[in-house]
Structure formats: structure tokens, C-alpha cells
Amino acid sequence: QVQLQESGPGLVKPSQTLSLTCTVSGGSISIGTDYWSWIRQPAGKGPEWIGRIDFSGSTNYNPSLKSRVAISIDTSKNQFSLKVISVTAADTAVYYCARDSWGYCSSSICARYFYMDVWGKGTTVTVSS
Amino acid sequence: DIQMTQSPSSLSASVGDRVTITCRASQSISSYLNWYQQKPGKAPKLLIYGASSLQSGVPSRFSGSGSGTDFTLTISSLQPEDFATYYCQQSYSSFFGQGTRLEIK
């Protein structure tokens, strides 16, 4: 079955760029039926969705983070990646990648709905000098 | 943005109890709601999607209901492994509620 694994530096200095990669195994990221998300969770708080990407590279971001984040995909490596620029201590969190299954909305309030059915184990990123 | 508010924020219960957790949306989201369970140090686990569809492999003691603005997650008979934090998530914006911590009484 599909498994996800996050990787990247555990410590990032303030004002620098946080870069993480999610490697997908047990399935192809380029099949085109799934979306792929990044989520983060500060200690003691609830999860915060960061954004998602599909196999073609089409992205959607949380409006509150959109100006500082970018998600990309490398189908040849079966990976997708996250970059967060100009980080501060508030970006300290456990970062998760996840697979989004989805469906078309049957009402006019949305186009697609998503549910995160496969998650990586998460990686802790600390922003500190 | 649509706000998701869970209640209670924490709950104490005993093995065998029936437990209900509520999630309220600040405006109608039809049935576009997911529920997740999270244990300490672990990633969230999908329990329910589409307000009431049970994810494959999830025990049938978990059920979800509701539509519009009010939703509930019910655990019919608590098991020791169910003590965890539960989050609702609006499924088209992907925003999460603040969580409900379920503790052993």
C-alpha cells in the first residue's frame, strides 16, 4: 500500500527557507487520481493545512500562508516538496505530508472535496538561531 | 473563512461509555466534513469522510452524522485504544477544528 516519508533539515534559522520532501512508495504519484498535501502542527495545537498539489503541478494553498509557501512535484522521483520562505519561530512545527483522496462536490458550494487517507509519520522542524 | 468549532475541548469517559463529540461550522458546509483521530506522537488517522462514511479498516463503533452546520462523531462503546484527540476538518477548504481530547476517567 502507499506509504509516505518526510525528509529535510530539522533546524532552520530565522529568515531562511524551510525545505522538505515527501517520498511516496508503493504507488505512483503520477497516476493522476490523487492530490498530495502538506500539513503542519505546532506543539500542543491542532493541524494546519498548508497546501496541495496534483500530478500536473496544479496547486492550492492556505490563504494565510500563500505568500510564503510553494509546493512542487517531481514525478520522476515519486516525490513532492514544500518550501516556506522567510521563516520565523511561528513556523516551528511537526510537518506532515499526506495523500488526498477526493470527489466532486454535488452542491454548488465547492468544486471538489478532499480527505487525507494516508499520512507520513511527520518530521519536526525547529526555527531557531 | 469558515470556522470550525469543536465541543467539548476535552472529555473524560470510561471504557464502555458512549461518547459524542460535536463540530459546528460557522456556515453551511453541506456534508463536507471529515473526522480524524490522533494519538500522541503519531500522525492523524482518517476515521470518517463525507460526514458519515466510515473509512476502510475503522471499527464500526465509530460513526458520524450531520449536515449543514452541525456534525457529531459518536463512539458507541469506548475501547482503551480510543483515548486520543479527535479533529474535525472541513473537506473543501481543509481547515481543521481545534480538537477534542478524550481522556480516561
mmCIF file of N, CA and C in Angstrom, chain A residues 1-8 20-29 36-38 72-82 96-99 118-123:
data_model
loop_
_atom_site.group_PDB
_atom_site.id
_atom_site.type_symbol
_atom_site.label_atom_id
_atom_site.label_comp_id
_atom_site.label_asym_id
_atom_site.label_seq_id
_atom_site.Cartn_x
_atom_site.Cartn_y
_atom_site.Cartn_z
ATOM 1 N N GLN A 1 0.840 -1.183 0.000
ATOM 2 C CA GLN A 1 0.000 0.000 0.000
ATOM 3 C C GLN A 1 0.882 1.242 0.000
ATOM 4 N N VAL A 2 0.283 2.372 -0.330
ATOM 5 C CA VAL A 2 1.037 3.616 -0.426
ATOM 6 C C VAL A 2 1.576 4.032 0.940
ATOM 7 N N GLN A 3 2.835 4.429 0.961
ATOM 8 C CA GLN A 3 3.464 4.963 2.172
ATOM 9 C C GLN A 3 4.157 6.274 1.828
ATOM 10 N N LEU A 4 4.191 7.183 2.802
ATOM 11 C CA LEU A 4 4.801 8.486 2.607
ATOM 12 C C LEU A 4 5.855 8.704 3.678
ATOM 13 N N GLN A 5 6.955 9.368 3.308
ATOM 14 C CA GLN A 5 8.039 9.638 4.244
ATOM 15 C C GLN A 5 8.575 11.043 4.020
ATOM 16 N N GLU A 6 8.499 11.861 5.067
ATOM 17 C CA GLU A 6 9.033 13.217 5.001
ATOM 18 C C GLU A 6 10.535 13.219 5.279
ATOM 19 N N SER A 7 11.239 14.147 4.658
ATOM 20 C CA SER A 7 12.669 14.301 4.933
ATOM 21 C C SER A 7 13.072 15.761 4.759
ATOM 22 N N GLY A 8 14.121 16.144 5.472
ATOM 23 C CA GLY A 8 14.617 17.514 5.379
ATOM 24 C C GLY A 8 15.271 17.936 6.671
ATOM 25 N N LEU A 20 11.341 20.816 2.577
ATOM 26 C CA LEU A 20 11.041 19.430 2.923
ATOM 27 C C LEU A 20 10.625 18.666 1.678
ATOM 28 N N THR A 21 10.882 17.353 1.706
ATOM 29 C CA THR A 21 10.489 16.475 0.615
ATOM 30 C C THR A 21 9.684 15.317 1.161
ATOM 31 N N CYS A 22 8.685 14.906 0.421
ATOM 32 C CA CYS A 22 7.887 13.733 0.757
ATOM 33 C C CYS A 22 8.091 12.693 -0.339
ATOM 34 N N THR A 23 8.586 11.531 0.049
ATOM 35 C CA THR A 23 8.806 10.440 -0.897
ATOM 36 C C THR A 23 7.662 9.448 -0.794
ATOM 37 N N VAL A 24 7.057 9.140 -1.920
ATOM 38 C CA VAL A 24 5.916 8.230 -1.986
ATOM 39 C C VAL A 24 6.400 6.858 -2.450
ATOM 40 N N SER A 25 6.042 5.827 -1.716
ATOM 41 C CA SER A 25 6.373 4.463 -2.102
ATOM 42 C C SER A 25 5.104 3.617 -2.144
ATOM 43 N N GLY A 26 5.162 2.528 -2.914
ATOM 44 C CA GLY A 26 4.012 1.637 -3.000
ATOM 45 C C GLY A 26 2.961 2.076 -3.990
ATOM 46 N N GLY A 27 3.255 3.121 -4.735
ATOM 47 C CA GLY A 27 2.302 3.615 -5.729
ATOM 48 C C GLY A 27 2.919 4.758 -6.495
ATOM 49 N N SER A 28 2.372 5.065 -7.664
ATOM 50 C CA SER A 28 2.928 6.133 -8.484
ATOM 51 C C SER A 28 2.223 7.453 -8.213
ATOM 52 N N ILE A 29 3.030 8.474 -8.041
ATOM 53 C CA ILE A 29 2.492 9.807 -7.768
ATOM 54 C C ILE A 29 1.902 10.403 -9.042
ATOM 55 N N TRP A 36 -1.870 15.646 -3.313
ATOM 56 C CA TRP A 36 -0.844 15.445 -2.287
ATOM 57 C C TRP A 36 -0.699 16.719 -1.467
ATOM 58 N N SER A 37 -0.829 16.568 -0.152
ATOM 59 C CA SER A 37 -0.897 17.731 0.741
ATOM 60 C C SER A 37 0.270 17.804 1.710
ATOM 61 N N TRP A 38 0.513 19.022 2.181
ATOM 62 C CA TRP A 38 1.374 19.278 3.328
ATOM 63 C C TRP A 38 0.521 19.865 4.446
ATOM 64 N N SER A 72 5.891 21.762 -4.934
ATOM 65 C CA SER A 72 6.257 21.295 -6.271
ATOM 66 C C SER A 72 6.236 19.777 -6.292
ATOM 67 N N ILE A 73 6.267 19.206 -7.494
ATOM 68 C CA ILE A 73 6.194 17.757 -7.643
ATOM 69 C C ILE A 73 7.245 17.299 -8.633
ATOM 70 N N ASP A 74 7.859 16.148 -8.354
ATOM 71 C CA ASP A 74 8.835 15.531 -9.255
ATOM 72 C C ASP A 74 8.372 14.099 -9.488
ATOM 73 N N THR A 75 7.634 13.898 -10.572
ATOM 74 C CA THR A 75 7.066 12.576 -10.823
ATOM 75 C C THR A 75 8.148 11.540 -11.132
ATOM 76 N N SER A 76 9.292 11.982 -11.652
ATOM 77 C CA SER A 76 10.362 11.028 -11.969
ATOM 78 C C SER A 76 10.955 10.407 -10.708
ATOM 79 N N LYS A 77 10.872 11.154 -9.610
ATOM 80 C CA LYS A 77 11.413 10.658 -8.332
ATOM 81 C C LYS A 77 10.295 10.190 -7.388
ATOM 82 N N ASN A 78 9.058 10.316 -7.825
ATOM 83 C CA ASN A 78 7.901 9.980 -6.971
ATOM 84 C C ASN A 78 7.931 10.784 -5.667
ATOM 85 N N GLN A 79 8.202 12.083 -5.815
ATOM 86 C CA GLN A 79 8.319 12.966 -4.658
ATOM 87 C C GLN A 79 7.546 14.267 -4.880
ATOM 88 N N PHE A 80 7.130 14.871 -3.783
ATOM 89 C CA PHE A 80 6.671 16.247 -3.831
ATOM 90 C C PHE A 80 7.315 17.001 -2.678
ATOM 91 N N SER A 81 7.415 18.308 -2.827
ATOM 92 C CA SER A 81 8.237 19.099 -1.912
ATOM 93 C C SER A 81 7.518 20.355 -1.443
ATOM 94 N N LEU A 82 8.000 20.866 -0.328
ATOM 95 C CA LEU A 82 7.462 22.091 0.282
ATOM 96 C C LEU A 82 8.599 23.059 0.526
ATOM 97 N N TYR A 96 3.790 17.262 8.223
ATOM 98 C CA TYR A 96 3.318 16.004 7.661
ATOM 99 C C TYR A 96 3.034 16.163 6.170
ATOM 100 N N CYS A 97 3.270 15.098 5.426
ATOM 101 C CA CYS A 97 2.731 15.019 4.078
ATOM 102 C C CYS A 97 1.624 13.959 4.080
ATOM 103 N N ALA A 98 0.689 14.094 3.158
ATOM 104 C CA ALA A 98 -0.459 13.199 3.135
ATOM 105 C C ALA A 98 -0.995 13.054 1.720
ATOM 106 N N ARG A 99 -1.638 11.925 1.477
ATOM 107 C CA ARG A 99 -2.350 11.729 0.217
ATOM 108 C C ARG A 99 -3.794 12.182 0.413
ATOM 109 N N VAL A 118 -3.915 8.806 3.747
ATOM 110 C CA VAL A 118 -2.592 8.230 4.026
ATOM 111 C C VAL A 118 -1.674 9.367 4.446
ATOM 112 N N TRP A 119 -1.009 9.168 5.570
ATOM 113 C CA TRP A 119 -0.141 10.206 6.141
ATOM 114 C C TRP A 119 1.279 9.671 6.309
ATOM 115 N N GLY A 120 2.253 10.574 6.201
ATOM 116 C CA GLY A 120 3.588 10.239 6.644
ATOM 117 C C GLY A 120 3.666 10.296 8.157
ATOM 118 N N LYS A 121 4.812 9.916 8.705
ATOM 119 C CA LYS A 121 4.966 9.903 10.164
ATOM 120 C C LYS A 121 5.247 11.295 10.725
ATOM 121 N N GLY A 122 5.640 12.208 9.862
ATOM 122 C CA GLY A 122 5.914 13.569 10.292
ATOM 123 C C GLY A 122 7.378 13.802 10.581
ATOM 124 N N THR A 123 7.803 15.052 10.402
ATOM 125 C CA THR A 123 9.163 15.444 10.724
ATOM 126 C C THR A 123 9.133 16.765 11.473
#
